[in-house]
Coordinates of C-alpha atoms in Angstrom, one line a residue:
Chain T
X1 CA 113.4 80.1 103.2
X2 CA 110.4 80.7 105.2
X3 CA 108.9 84.2 104.7
X4 CA 109.7 86.6 107.5
X5 CA 106.6 88.1 108.9
X6 CA 105.7 91.1 111.0
X7 CA 105.5 89.1 114.2
X8 CA 109.2 88.4 114.0
X9 CA 110.0 92.1 114.5
X10 CA 110.1 94.4 117.6
X11 CA 107.8 97.2 116.6
X12 CA 107.3 99.1 119.8
X13 CA 107.9 102.8 119.4
X14 CA 109.0 102.4 115.8
X15 CA 107.5 103.9 112.7
X16 CA 106.1 101.1 110.8
X17 CA 105.2 101.6 107.1
X18 CA 102.6 99.1 106.0
X19 CA 101.9 98.9 102.3
X20 CA 98.2 97.8 102.2
X21 CA 95.8 97.3 99.3
X22 CA 93.0 99.8 99.8
X23 CA 92.2 99.9 96.1
X24 CA 88.5 99.6 97.0
X25 CA 85.5 100.2 94.7
X26 CA 83.7 103.5 95.3
X27 CA 80.2 104.6 94.3
X28 CA 79.3 107.9 92.7
X29 CA 79.1 109.7 96.1
X30 CA 82.6 108.4 96.9
X31 CA 81.6 105.8 99.4
X32 CA 83.3 102.5 99.8
X33 CA 80.9 99.8 98.3
X34 CA 83.0 96.8 99.2
X35 CA 85.4 97.0 102.2
X36 CA 86.8 93.4 101.8
X37 CA 90.3 94.7 101.0
X38 CA 90.3 97.0 104.0
X39 CA 89.1 94.1 106.3
X40 CA 91.8 91.8 104.8
X41 CA 94.5 94.2 106.0
X42 CA 93.1 94.5 109.5
X43 CA 95.0 91.6 111.2
X44 CA 98.4 93.2 110.3
X45 CA 97.2 96.7 111.2
X46 CA 95.7 95.6 114.5
X47 CA 98.9 93.7 115.3
X48 CA 101.1 96.7 114.7
X49 CA 98.8 98.9 116.9
X50 CA 98.8 96.4 119.7
X51 CA 102.6 96.2 119.5
X52 CA 102.6 100.1 120.1
X53 CA 104.0 100.8 116.7
X54 CA 103.6 104.2 115.0
X55 CA 101.6 103.0 112.1
X56 CA 102.0 104.5 108.7
X57 CA 99.7 103.0 106.0
X58 CA 100.1 103.6 102.2
X59 CA 98.1 102.3 99.3
X60 CA 97.2 103.2 95.7
X61 CA 93.6 103.7 94.5
X62 CA 92.6 103.5 90.9
X63 CA 94.6 104.8 88.1
X64 CA 95.2 108.6 88.5
X65 CA 96.1 110.3 85.2
X66 CA 97.5 113.5 86.7
X67 CA 94.2 115.4 86.2
X68 CA 93.2 117.9 88.9
X69 CA 89.8 116.0 89.4
X70 CA 91.7 112.8 90.2
X71 CA 92.6 114.3 93.6
X72 CA 88.9 114.5 94.5
X73 CA 87.8 111.2 92.9
X74 CA 90.7 109.0 93.8
X75 CA 91.4 110.3 97.3
X76 CA 91.8 107.6 100.0
X77 CA 89.5 109.7 102.3
X78 CA 86.6 107.2 102.0
X79 CA 89.0 104.3 102.9
X80 CA 90.3 106.3 105.9
X81 CA 86.7 106.8 107.1
X82 CA 85.9 103.1 106.7
X83 CA 89.1 102.0 108.3
X84 CA 88.5 104.3 111.3
X85 CA 85.0 102.7 111.8
X86 CA 86.5 99.2 111.6
X87 CA 89.4 100.0 114.0
X88 CA 87.3 102.1 116.3
X89 CA 90.0 104.8 116.4
X90 CA 91.0 107.9 114.5
X91 CA 92.8 107.6 111.3
X92 CA 94.9 110.6 110.3
X93 CA 94.9 111.2 106.6
X94 CA 97.8 113.1 105.1
X95 CA 97.2 115.2 102.1
X96 CA 100.1 113.6 100.2
X97 CA 102.4 110.5 100.5
X98 CA 105.6 112.5 100.5
X99 CA 106.8 116.0 101.3
X100 CA 107.4 118.1 104.4
X101 CA 103.9 117.8 105.7
X102 CA 104.0 114.0 105.7
X103 CA 107.5 114.1 107.2
X104 CA 106.2 116.2 110.0
X105 CA 103.2 114.0 110.6
X106 CA 105.2 110.8 110.6
X107 CA 107.7 112.4 113.0
X108 CA 105.0 113.4 115.4
X109 CA 103.0 110.2 115.3
X110 CA 102.5 108.6 118.7
X111 CA 102.6 104.9 119.6
X112 CA 99.4 103.2 118.5
X113 CA 98.3 106.1 116.2
X114 CA 97.5 105.4 112.6
X115 CA 98.5 107.6 109.7
X116 CA 97.2 106.9 106.2
X117 CA 99.1 108.5 103.4
X118 CA 97.3 109.8 100.4
X119 CA 97.1 107.8 97.1
X120 CA 100.6 106.8 96.1
X121 CA 99.8 106.9 92.4
X122 CA 99.2 110.6 92.6
X123 CA 103.0 110.5 91.9
X124 CA 104.0 108.8 88.7
X125 CA 107.2 108.0 90.5
X126 CA 105.4 105.3 92.4
X127 CA 104.8 103.0 89.4
X128 CA 108.1 104.1 87.8
X129 CA 109.8 102.9 91.0
X130 CA 111.8 106.1 91.0
X131 CA 114.8 105.9 93.4
X132 CA 114.5 109.4 94.9
X133 CA 110.8 108.7 95.6
X134 CA 111.7 105.3 97.2
X135 CA 114.1 107.1 99.4
X136 CA 111.5 109.7 100.4
X137 CA 109.0 107.0 101.4
X138 CA 111.8 105.1 103.2
X139 CA 112.8 108.2 105.2
X140 CA 109.3 108.1 106.8
X141 CA 109.8 104.9 108.6
X142 CA 112.0 102.4 110.6
X143 CA 110.2 99.3 109.4
X144 CA 108.7 98.3 106.0
X145 CA 105.9 95.8 105.9
X146 CA 104.3 94.7 102.7
X147 CA 100.8 93.4 103.0
X148 CA 99.4 94.3 99.6
X149 CA 99.2 91.0 97.8
X150 CA 97.2 92.6 95.0
X151 CA 100.2 94.5 93.9
X152 CA 102.9 92.1 94.9
X153 CA 103.6 91.2 91.3
X154 CA 104.6 94.8 90.6
X155 CA 108.0 96.3 91.4
X156 CA 106.7 99.7 92.4
X157 CA 108.4 102.2 94.8
X158 CA 106.1 101.2 97.7
X159 CA 105.7 97.5 96.9
X160 CA 109.4 96.7 96.5
X161 CA 111.7 99.6 95.6
X162 CA 111.7 101.4 99.0
X163 CA 112.5 98.2 100.9
X164 CA 116.2 98.4 100.1
X165 CA 116.4 101.8 101.9
X166 CA 114.7 100.4 105.1
X167 CA 116.6 98.5 107.7
X168 CA 113.9 96.2 108.9
X169 CA 111.3 94.6 106.7
X170 CA 108.9 91.7 106.6
X171 CA 105.6 90.6 105.1
X172 CA 102.2 91.2 106.7
X173 CA 99.8 88.4 107.7
X174 CA 97.8 88.7 104.5
X175 CA 100.8 88.2 102.2
X176 CA 101.9 85.4 104.5
X177 CA 98.5 83.7 104.2
X178 CA 98.5 84.1 100.4
X179 CA 102.0 82.7 100.0
X180 CA 101.3 79.8 102.4
X181 CA 98.1 78.7 100.7
X182 CA 99.2 79.3 97.1
X183 CA 102.6 77.9 97.9
X184 CA 101.3 74.8 99.7
X185 CA 98.8 74.1 96.9
X186 CA 101.6 74.0 94.4
X187 CA 104.4 72.8 96.5
X188 CA 103.1 70.0 98.6
X189 CA 99.5 69.5 97.6
X190 CA 97.3 66.9 99.2
X191 CA 96.5 64.6 96.4
X192 CA 94.7 64.3 94.1
X193 CA 95.4 67.9 93.1
X194 CA 92.6 69.1 90.9
X195 CA 93.0 72.5 89.1
X196 CA 90.2 74.3 87.3
X197 CA 91.3 76.8 84.8
X198 CA 88.8 79.0 82.9
X199 CA 88.5 82.4 81.3
X200 CA 88.4 83.7 77.8
X201 CA 91.9 83.2 76.5
X202 CA 94.4 80.4 76.4
X203 CA 97.1 83.0 75.9
X204 CA 96.4 84.6 79.3
X205 CA 96.7 81.3 81.1
X206 CA 99.4 79.5 79.1
X207 CA 102.1 79.7 81.8
X208 CA 99.7 78.9 84.5
X209 CA 98.5 75.8 82.5
X210 CA 102.1 74.7 81.9
X211 CA 103.0 75.0 85.6
X212 CA 99.9 73.2 86.7
X213 CA 100.5 70.4 84.3
X214 CA 103.8 69.8 86.1
X215 CA 102.0 69.6 89.5
X216 CA 98.3 68.7 89.2
X217 CA 96.8 65.3 88.8
X218 CA 93.8 66.7 86.9
X219 CA 93.2 69.9 85.0
X220 CA 89.6 70.8 84.2
X221 CA 89.2 73.4 81.5
X222 CA 86.2 75.8 81.2
X223 CA 85.3 79.2 79.9
X224 CA 85.9 80.4 76.3
X225 CA 89.4 79.0 76.3
X226 CA 87.8 75.5 76.2
X227 CA 86.6 76.1 72.6
X228 CA 90.1 76.8 71.4
X229 CA 91.2 73.4 72.9
X230 CA 88.2 71.7 71.3
X231 CA 88.9 73.4 67.9
X232 CA 92.5 72.2 68.2
X233 CA 91.1 68.7 68.2
X234 CA 89.0 69.5 65.2
X235 CA 85.7 69.4 67.2
X236 CA 83.2 71.8 65.6
X237 CA 82.5 74.7 68.0
X238 CA 80.0 76.7 65.9
X239 CA 80.3 80.5 66.5
X240 CA 82.2 80.0 69.8
X241 CA 85.1 82.3 70.6
X242 CA 88.3 80.6 69.3
X243 CA 91.8 81.9 69.3
X244 CA 92.8 80.7 65.8
X245 CA 96.4 81.6 66.3
X246 CA 96.6 79.6 69.5
X247 CA 95.5 76.2 68.1
X248 CA 99.0 74.9 67.8
X249 CA 99.7 76.0 71.4
X250 CA 96.6 74.2 72.6
X251 CA 97.7 71.0 70.9
X252 CA 101.1 71.3 72.5
X253 CA 99.4 71.6 75.9
X254 CA 97.2 68.6 75.2
X255 CA 100.3 66.6 74.2
X256 CA 102.1 67.6 77.3
X257 CA 99.2 66.6 79.5
X258 CA 99.2 63.2 77.8
X259 CA 103.0 62.8 78.3
X260 CA 102.8 63.7 81.9
X261 CA 99.7 61.5 82.5
X262 CA 97.7 64.4 83.7
X263 CA 93.9 64.2 83.1
X264 CA 93.1 67.2 81.1
X265 CA 89.4 67.5 81.0
X266 CA 87.4 69.5 78.4
X267 CA 83.7 70.1 78.3
X268 CA 81.6 67.2 77.0
X269 CA 78.5 69.3 76.7
X270 CA 77.7 72.9 76.6
X271 CA 75.2 75.7 77.3
X272 CA 75.0 77.7 74.2
X273 CA 73.2 80.8 72.8
X274 CA 73.0 82.6 69.5
X275 CA 74.8 85.6 71.0
X276 CA 76.7 86.5 74.2
X277 CA 73.6 88.4 75.6
X278 CA 71.4 88.0 78.7
X279 CA 68.3 87.8 76.4
X280 CA 69.8 85.3 73.9
X281 CA 68.1 81.9 73.4
X282 CA 69.6 79.4 75.8
X283 CA 70.3 76.0 74.4
X284 CA 71.8 73.0 76.1
X285 CA 73.9 71.0 73.6
X286 CA 74.4 67.5 74.9
X287 CA 77.5 66.9 72.8
X288 CA 81.1 67.9 72.5
X289 CA 80.3 69.4 69.0
X290 CA 78.5 72.7 68.8
X291 CA 76.1 73.4 65.9
X292 CA 77.2 76.0 63.4
X293 CA 74.6 78.7 64.4
X294 CA 75.4 78.6 68.2
X295 CA 78.2 79.6 70.5
X296 CA 79.2 78.0 73.7
X297 CA 78.8 80.3 76.6
X298 CA 79.0 77.9 79.7
X299 CA 80.0 74.4 80.5
X300 CA 77.0 72.0 80.2
X301 CA 75.4 69.9 83.0
X302 CA 77.3 66.7 82.3
X303 CA 80.6 68.5 82.3
X304 CA 79.7 70.3 85.5
X305 CA 78.8 67.0 87.1
X306 CA 82.1 65.4 86.1
X307 CA 84.1 68.4 87.3
X308 CA 82.1 68.4 90.5
X309 CA 83.0 64.7 91.1
X310 CA 86.7 65.5 90.6
X311 CA 86.4 68.4 93.1
X312 CA 84.6 66.3 95.7
X313 CA 87.2 63.5 95.6
X314 CA 90.2 65.9 95.5
X315 CA 92.7 66.6 98.2
X316 CA 93.5 70.0 96.9
X317 CA 91.6 72.2 94.5
X318 CA 92.9 75.3 92.8
X319 CA 90.5 77.4 90.7
X320 CA 91.2 80.3 88.5
X321 CA 88.9 81.7 85.8
X322 CA 85.2 81.4 85.3
X323 CA 83.6 78.4 83.5
X324 CA 81.3 80.6 81.4
X325 CA 80.0 84.1 80.9
X326 CA 78.8 84.2 84.5
X327 CA 78.1 87.9 84.6
X328 CA 75.0 87.0 82.7
X329 CA 72.5 84.7 84.4
X330 CA 71.8 82.2 81.6
X331 CA 75.4 81.3 81.4
X332 CA 76.4 81.4 85.1
X333 CA 75.5 77.9 86.3
X334 CA 78.8 76.3 85.4
X335 CA 80.8 78.9 87.4
X336 CA 78.5 78.9 90.4
X337 CA 78.2 75.1 90.3
X338 CA 82.0 74.8 90.5
X339 CA 82.0 77.3 93.4
X340 CA 79.3 75.2 95.3
X341 CA 81.2 72.0 94.7
X342 CA 84.4 73.6 96.1
X343 CA 82.3 74.8 99.1
X344 CA 81.2 71.2 99.7
X345 CA 84.5 69.6 99.1
X346 CA 86.7 68.6 102.1
X347 CA 89.8 69.4 99.9
X348 CA 92.1 72.3 100.6
X349 CA 90.2 74.8 98.3
X350 CA 92.1 77.8 96.9
X351 CA 90.5 80.4 94.7
X352 CA 92.9 82.5 92.7
X353 CA 91.7 86.1 92.6
X354 CA 90.0 88.1 89.9
X355 CA 86.7 86.8 88.3
X356 CA 86.6 83.5 90.2
X357 CA 87.0 85.3 93.5
X358 CA 84.2 87.7 92.5
X359 CA 82.0 84.7 91.6
X360 CA 82.7 83.0 95.0
X361 CA 81.9 86.3 96.7
X362 CA 78.6 86.7 94.7
X363 CA 77.6 83.2 95.6
X364 CA 78.3 84.0 99.3
X365 CA 80.7 81.1 99.7
X366 CA 83.9 82.9 100.6
X367 CA 83.8 81.5 104.2
X368 CA 83.4 78.0 102.8
X369 CA 86.8 78.1 100.9
X370 CA 90.1 77.6 102.6
X371 CA 91.6 80.5 100.8
X372 CA 90.3 83.2 98.4
X373 CA 93.2 85.1 97.0
X374 CA 93.0 88.9 97.1
X375 CA 95.3 89.3 94.1
X376 CA 94.2 88.2 90.6
X377 CA 97.3 89.1 88.7
X378 CA 99.6 88.3 91.6
X379 CA 98.1 84.9 92.3
X380 CA 98.4 84.0 88.6
X381 CA 102.0 85.0 88.5
X382 CA 102.7 83.1 91.6
X383 CA 101.0 80.0 90.1
X384 CA 103.1 80.6 87.0
X385 CA 106.1 80.0 89.3
X386 CA 107.3 83.5 89.0
X387 CA 109.0 85.3 91.8
X388 CA 106.9 88.2 93.0
X389 CA 108.9 91.4 93.6
X390 CA 106.7 92.5 96.5
X391 CA 107.3 89.2 98.3
X392 CA 110.9 88.9 97.5
X393 CA 111.5 92.4 98.9
X394 CA 110.3 91.2 102.2
X395 CA 113.1 88.5 102.3
X396 CA 116.2 90.4 101.7
Chain Z
X1 CA 97.6 147.9 102.7
X2 CA 98.9 145.5 100.3
X3 CA 101.7 143.3 101.5
X4 CA 104.2 142.1 99.0
X5 CA 104.2 138.3 98.9
X6 CA 107.5 136.8 100.2
X7 CA 108.5 133.3 99.3
X8 CA 111.6 131.7 100.9
X9 CA 113.0 128.3 100.1
X10 CA 114.4 126.5 103.1
X11 CA 116.9 124.0 101.8
X12 CA 117.4 122.3 105.1
X13 CA 120.4 120.0 105.3
X14 CA 120.8 119.6 101.5
X15 CA 123.1 120.7 98.7
X16 CA 126.9 121.1 98.5
X17 CA 128.4 124.4 97.3
X18 CA 128.4 123.2 93.6
X19 CA 124.8 122.0 93.9
X20 CA 123.7 125.1 95.6
X21 CA 125.3 127.3 93.0
X22 CA 123.6 125.2 90.2
X23 CA 120.2 125.5 91.8
X24 CA 120.6 129.2 92.4
X25 CA 121.6 129.6 88.8
X26 CA 118.4 127.8 87.6
X27 CA 116.3 130.0 89.8
X28 CA 118.0 133.2 88.6
X29 CA 117.5 132.2 84.9
X30 CA 113.9 131.1 85.6
X31 CA 112.9 134.2 87.5
X32 CA 114.6 136.5 85.0
X33 CA 114.7 139.6 87.2
X34 CA 111.0 139.5 88.1
X35 CA 110.8 141.2 91.5
X36 CA 107.0 141.3 91.9
X37 CA 107.3 138.6 94.6
X38 CA 110.2 138.8 97.1
X39 CA 112.2 135.6 96.8
X40 CA 114.9 134.2 99.1
X41 CA 116.7 131.0 99.5
X42 CA 118.3 129.5 102.6
X43 CA 121.1 127.1 101.9
X44 CA 123.3 125.5 104.5
X45 CA 125.9 127.8 106.1
X46 CA 128.8 126.3 104.1
X47 CA 127.0 127.0 100.8
X48 CA 126.2 130.6 101.5
X49 CA 129.1 132.2 99.7
X50 CA 128.7 130.0 96.6
X51 CA 124.9 130.8 96.6
X52 CA 125.7 134.5 97.0
X53 CA 128.0 134.5 94.0
X54 CA 125.5 132.7 91.9
X55 CA 122.6 135.1 92.7
X56 CA 124.6 138.3 92.2
X57 CA 122.7 140.8 90.2
X58 CA 119.3 139.0 90.6
X59 CA 116.5 140.0 92.9
X60 CA 116.8 136.8 94.8
X61 CA 118.0 137.3 98.4
X62 CA 120.0 135.1 100.6
X63 CA 118.8 133.7 103.9
X64 CA 120.3 131.5 106.6
X65 CA 118.6 128.7 108.5
X66 CA 119.7 129.5 112.0
X67 CA 121.9 131.8 114.0
X68 CA 123.4 132.2 117.5
X69 CA 122.4 135.1 119.7
X70 CA 125.9 136.3 120.6
X71 CA 127.9 138.3 118.2
X72 CA 131.4 136.8 119.1
X73 CA 132.9 134.9 122.0
X74 CA 133.6 131.5 123.3
X75 CA 130.7 129.7 121.6
X76 CA 132.2 126.8 119.7
X77 CA 130.3 125.7 116.7
X78 CA 128.1 128.7 116.5
X79 CA 127.6 131.4 113.7
X80 CA 126.5 134.9 114.6
X81 CA 124.2 137.4 112.8
X82 CA 127.0 139.9 112.0
X83 CA 129.0 137.0 110.3
X84 CA 125.9 136.1 108.3
X85 CA 125.6 139.7 107.3
X86 CA 129.3 139.5 106.3
X87 CA 128.5 136.8 103.7
X88 CA 125.5 138.6 102.2
X89 CA 122.7 137.2 104.2
X90 CA 119.5 139.3 104.4
X91 CA 117.1 137.0 106.2
X92 CA 117.5 134.5 109.0
X93 CA 115.0 131.7 109.8
X94 CA 114.6 131.4 113.5
X95 CA 112.8 128.8 115.6
X96 CA 112.0 126.3 112.8
X97 CA 109.9 123.3 114.1
X98 CA 112.9 121.0 113.5
X99 CA 115.1 123.2 115.7
X100 CA 112.4 123.2 118.3
X101 CA 111.9 119.4 118.1
X102 CA 115.5 118.2 117.7
X103 CA 117.8 120.9 118.9
X104 CA 116.2 122.3 122.1
X105 CA 115.0 125.6 120.6
X106 CA 112.7 127.4 123.0
X107 CA 110.6 130.6 122.8
X108 CA 113.4 132.2 125.0
X109 CA 116.2 131.2 122.6
X110 CA 114.0 132.4 119.7
X111 CA 113.6 135.8 121.3
X112 CA 117.3 136.2 121.8
X113 CA 118.0 135.2 118.3
X114 CA 115.4 137.5 116.9
X115 CA 117.0 140.4 118.8
X116 CA 120.5 139.5 117.5
X117 CA 119.3 139.3 113.9
X118 CA 117.6 142.7 114.1
X119 CA 120.6 144.3 115.8
X120 CA 122.8 143.1 112.9
X121 CA 120.4 144.8 110.5
X122 CA 119.0 141.5 109.2
X123 CA 115.4 140.3 109.0
X124 CA 114.2 137.3 111.0
X125 CA 111.7 134.8 109.7
X126 CA 110.1 133.5 113.0
X127 CA 108.6 130.1 112.7
X128 CA 105.6 129.1 114.8
X129 CA 103.3 126.0 114.7
X130 CA 101.6 123.4 116.8
X131 CA 102.3 119.7 117.0
X132 CA 99.7 117.1 115.9
X133 CA 98.8 116.3 119.5
X134 CA 98.3 119.9 120.2
X135 CA 96.0 120.3 117.2
X136 CA 94.0 117.3 118.3
X137 CA 93.7 118.7 121.8
X138 CA 92.4 122.0 120.4
X139 CA 95.5 123.8 121.5
X140 CA 96.5 125.3 118.2
X141 CA 95.8 128.9 118.9
X142 CA 97.1 128.7 122.5
X143 CA 100.4 127.2 121.3
X144 CA 100.8 129.5 118.4
X145 CA 99.9 132.5 120.5
X146 CA 102.5 131.5 123.1
X147 CA 105.2 131.1 120.5
X148 CA 104.5 134.5 118.8
X149 CA 104.4 136.4 122.1
X150 CA 107.4 134.5 123.5
X151 CA 109.5 134.9 120.4
X152 CA 108.8 138.6 119.9
X153 CA 108.5 139.7 123.6
X154 CA 109.9 143.1 124.2
X155 CA 110.4 144.3 120.7
X156 CA 109.3 147.8 120.0
X157 CA 106.6 148.3 117.4
X158 CA 108.8 150.0 114.8
X159 CA 111.2 147.1 114.9
X160 CA 108.4 144.6 114.5
X161 CA 107.8 145.7 110.9
X162 CA 111.1 144.0 110.0
X163 CA 109.9 140.6 111.2
X164 CA 108.3 137.9 109.1
X165 CA 106.2 135.2 110.7
X166 CA 106.0 131.7 109.2
X167 CA 103.2 129.4 110.4
X168 CA 104.1 125.7 110.1
X169 CA 100.7 123.9 110.5
X170 CA 99.7 120.3 111.1
X171 CA 98.4 119.0 107.8
X172 CA 95.9 116.5 109.0
X173 CA 93.6 116.0 111.8
X174 CA 91.3 113.2 113.0
X175 CA 89.7 110.8 110.6
X176 CA 90.0 111.5 107.0
X177 CA 90.2 115.3 107.3
X178 CA 93.1 117.1 105.7
X179 CA 93.9 120.5 107.1
X180 CA 92.3 122.9 104.7
X181 CA 93.3 126.3 103.2
X182 CA 90.5 127.8 105.4
X183 CA 92.1 126.4 108.5
X184 CA 95.5 127.9 107.5
X185 CA 93.8 131.3 107.0
X186 CA 92.1 131.0 110.4
X187 CA 95.4 130.6 112.2
X188 CA 97.1 133.3 110.1
X189 CA 94.3 135.7 111.0
X190 CA 94.7 134.7 114.7
X191 CA 98.5 135.4 114.4
X192 CA 97.8 138.8 112.9
X193 CA 95.5 139.8 115.7
X194 CA 98.2 138.8 118.3
X195 CA 100.7 141.0 116.3
X196 CA 98.1 143.8 116.5
X197 CA 98.2 143.5 120.3
X198 CA 102.0 143.7 120.2
X199 CA 102.5 146.3 117.6
X200 CA 99.2 148.0 116.8
X201 CA 98.9 149.1 113.1
X202 CA 102.2 147.8 112.2
X203 CA 100.7 144.3 112.3
X204 CA 99.1 145.0 108.9
X205 CA 102.4 145.3 107.2
X206 CA 104.0 142.2 108.7
X207 CA 104.1 139.2 106.3
X208 CA 102.9 135.8 107.6
X209 CA 104.2 133.0 105.4
X210 CA 102.6 129.7 105.2
X211 CA 105.3 127.2 106.3
X212 CA 103.3 124.1 105.4
X213 CA 103.7 121.6 102.7
X214 CA 103.6 124.1 100.0
X215 CA 103.6 122.6 96.5
X216 CA 103.0 124.0 93.0
X217 CA 99.5 122.5 93.1
X218 CA 98.4 124.3 96.3
X219 CA 100.5 127.4 96.2
X220 CA 98.1 129.8 94.4
X221 CA 95.1 128.7 96.5
X222 CA 97.0 129.1 99.8
X223 CA 98.5 132.4 99.0
X224 CA 95.1 133.8 97.8
X225 CA 94.0 133.7 101.4
X226 CA 93.8 137.3 102.9
X227 CA 96.4 136.6 105.6
X228 CA 98.7 134.3 103.8
X229 CA 101.5 136.5 102.5
X230 CA 103.8 134.0 101.0
X231 CA 105.4 130.7 101.8
X232 CA 108.4 129.1 103.6
X233 CA 108.9 126.3 101.2
X234 CA 110.7 123.1 102.4
X235 CA 111.3 120.1 100.2
X236 CA 109.7 121.6 97.1
X237 CA 112.3 124.4 97.1
X238 CA 115.0 121.9 96.2
X239 CA 113.6 121.6 92.7
X240 CA 113.9 124.8 90.7
X241 CA 110.8 124.0 88.6
X242 CA 108.6 123.4 91.7
X243 CA 110.0 126.4 93.5
X244 CA 109.5 128.8 90.5
X245 CA 105.9 127.4 90.1
X246 CA 105.3 128.3 93.7
X247 CA 106.7 131.8 93.2
X248 CA 104.4 132.1 90.3
X249 CA 101.5 131.0 92.4
X250 CA 102.1 133.9 94.7
X251 CA 101.3 136.3 91.8
X252 CA 97.8 135.1 91.4

């Protein structure tokens, strides 16, 4: 069933609750240091304003622990200020997300006005998906729109629970875009479909790998998880990070790849150091095997070149997880090299949130990708083939 | 002169007779006879007798949420002040913003209701407050002034002392600015100066409740303001724990 989106609804004069993801990084002074998430929500917000909706926005910010200082540190006020600048109109900030004050504000809202509710997670009921809290949120609005892909894998009150108490509901444009690109990449990919999977742990990506093996033509492995795969084939990996209890799992994945005739590529050379530090000695090891006194910290140049060739000749590329310890310069080349290859490729390039999205952002290549997901955890769960509660709630 | 703080719970359209009795019982147990703060609850009409029975012997007083200005007659659907007195009501909320917005309440009907309440020996809680649009247009004091004058017009000074005002503010204005405690105090002070015009020295003994979104977290700070003499509590009055915490906040 195609996802119902906000443009399928009549919004004029209605109170439209839009769950957005304004979980933005703040500096010490409480200023927004990166407004990408706010900008990502603009198409939906602008559409609702243009349709003469009474717009009610809600988001979480950080992880409030119920301490009094949370109210000052984790207020959405900086996001309200930034949003107001981006929209060029006033944004009314409520002092809470439920209660009489908010009810009154929502009731008095005029067409085209924007009300931002205060941090949903000031109430533990949000994450607990408390029914009474769901009803309180639902009572504020006529229409529920979910446009927070970053929390779509969570069944919280605002991301899913309240939907059953609202008559009209749909997804926003951001969620639509996410589901379209991630769904297309997996459902009907232009072939060959090349997936790059990195990151530290095999255990984090096991479901993703399994699902990709069923769909991709080629899976390129990078990051520390590559050493567990090499170790599983009894290749010496020196001091590299290895999940000893996952060796059997890694062998099973290798067997599955073989059985399904998927090319599962592992690094054939490495950039190593004697410690995972910026100042460590950088050694390029031109072999699969890593000497006993070194640890692999990035894919080597030959590996990068072979992954690059795969990316350039692909029809679809999906990437999740860095190729090395890219936060430190000596071990960043593999990750940025992959990002550059994707930028050059004519393939449908999709970056699944989290660290790989951060790397693409750092490399200044966001515009060169077909899609960079805004949700790390959500995009992973989507790729795993799981149903996202925040997306499902838009469909019922 | 020191005004005793007055906290009234407005239950709005919530609670059956059994639920009302249960909530009142929790409040009675929680308050334990402490009368330092004047406390009242306003259930729906149908739950008044049940609430009255449950609060017998405690300092908690009974309030009603609305009233008609005539005592008896051909006024189908209405309840009058003498009939409220008959079921033990002491206070009557008049002119709540929801009545003004949804049920056509005007300054004129508020004035008539206040007169009827006082004539029956009951005490009115007269609600005033601006709308968001009025706040944004800088009309707050003008609107509130009109409502106070309109609602209390023609009352002699000695009767005014029986009146409580409740200011229901707008909680947010413009970009990223939440209405502050200081803004609440500003309006409360303005209301008191209007009361002084109307009643002279008696203005200093009239309680002005904050009818905003009062919660356990902000109750103490709000009621520590010089002209905030209590609270008309909405949603938070439906939970005994929260309401009692707000009453406690009035003591600080």
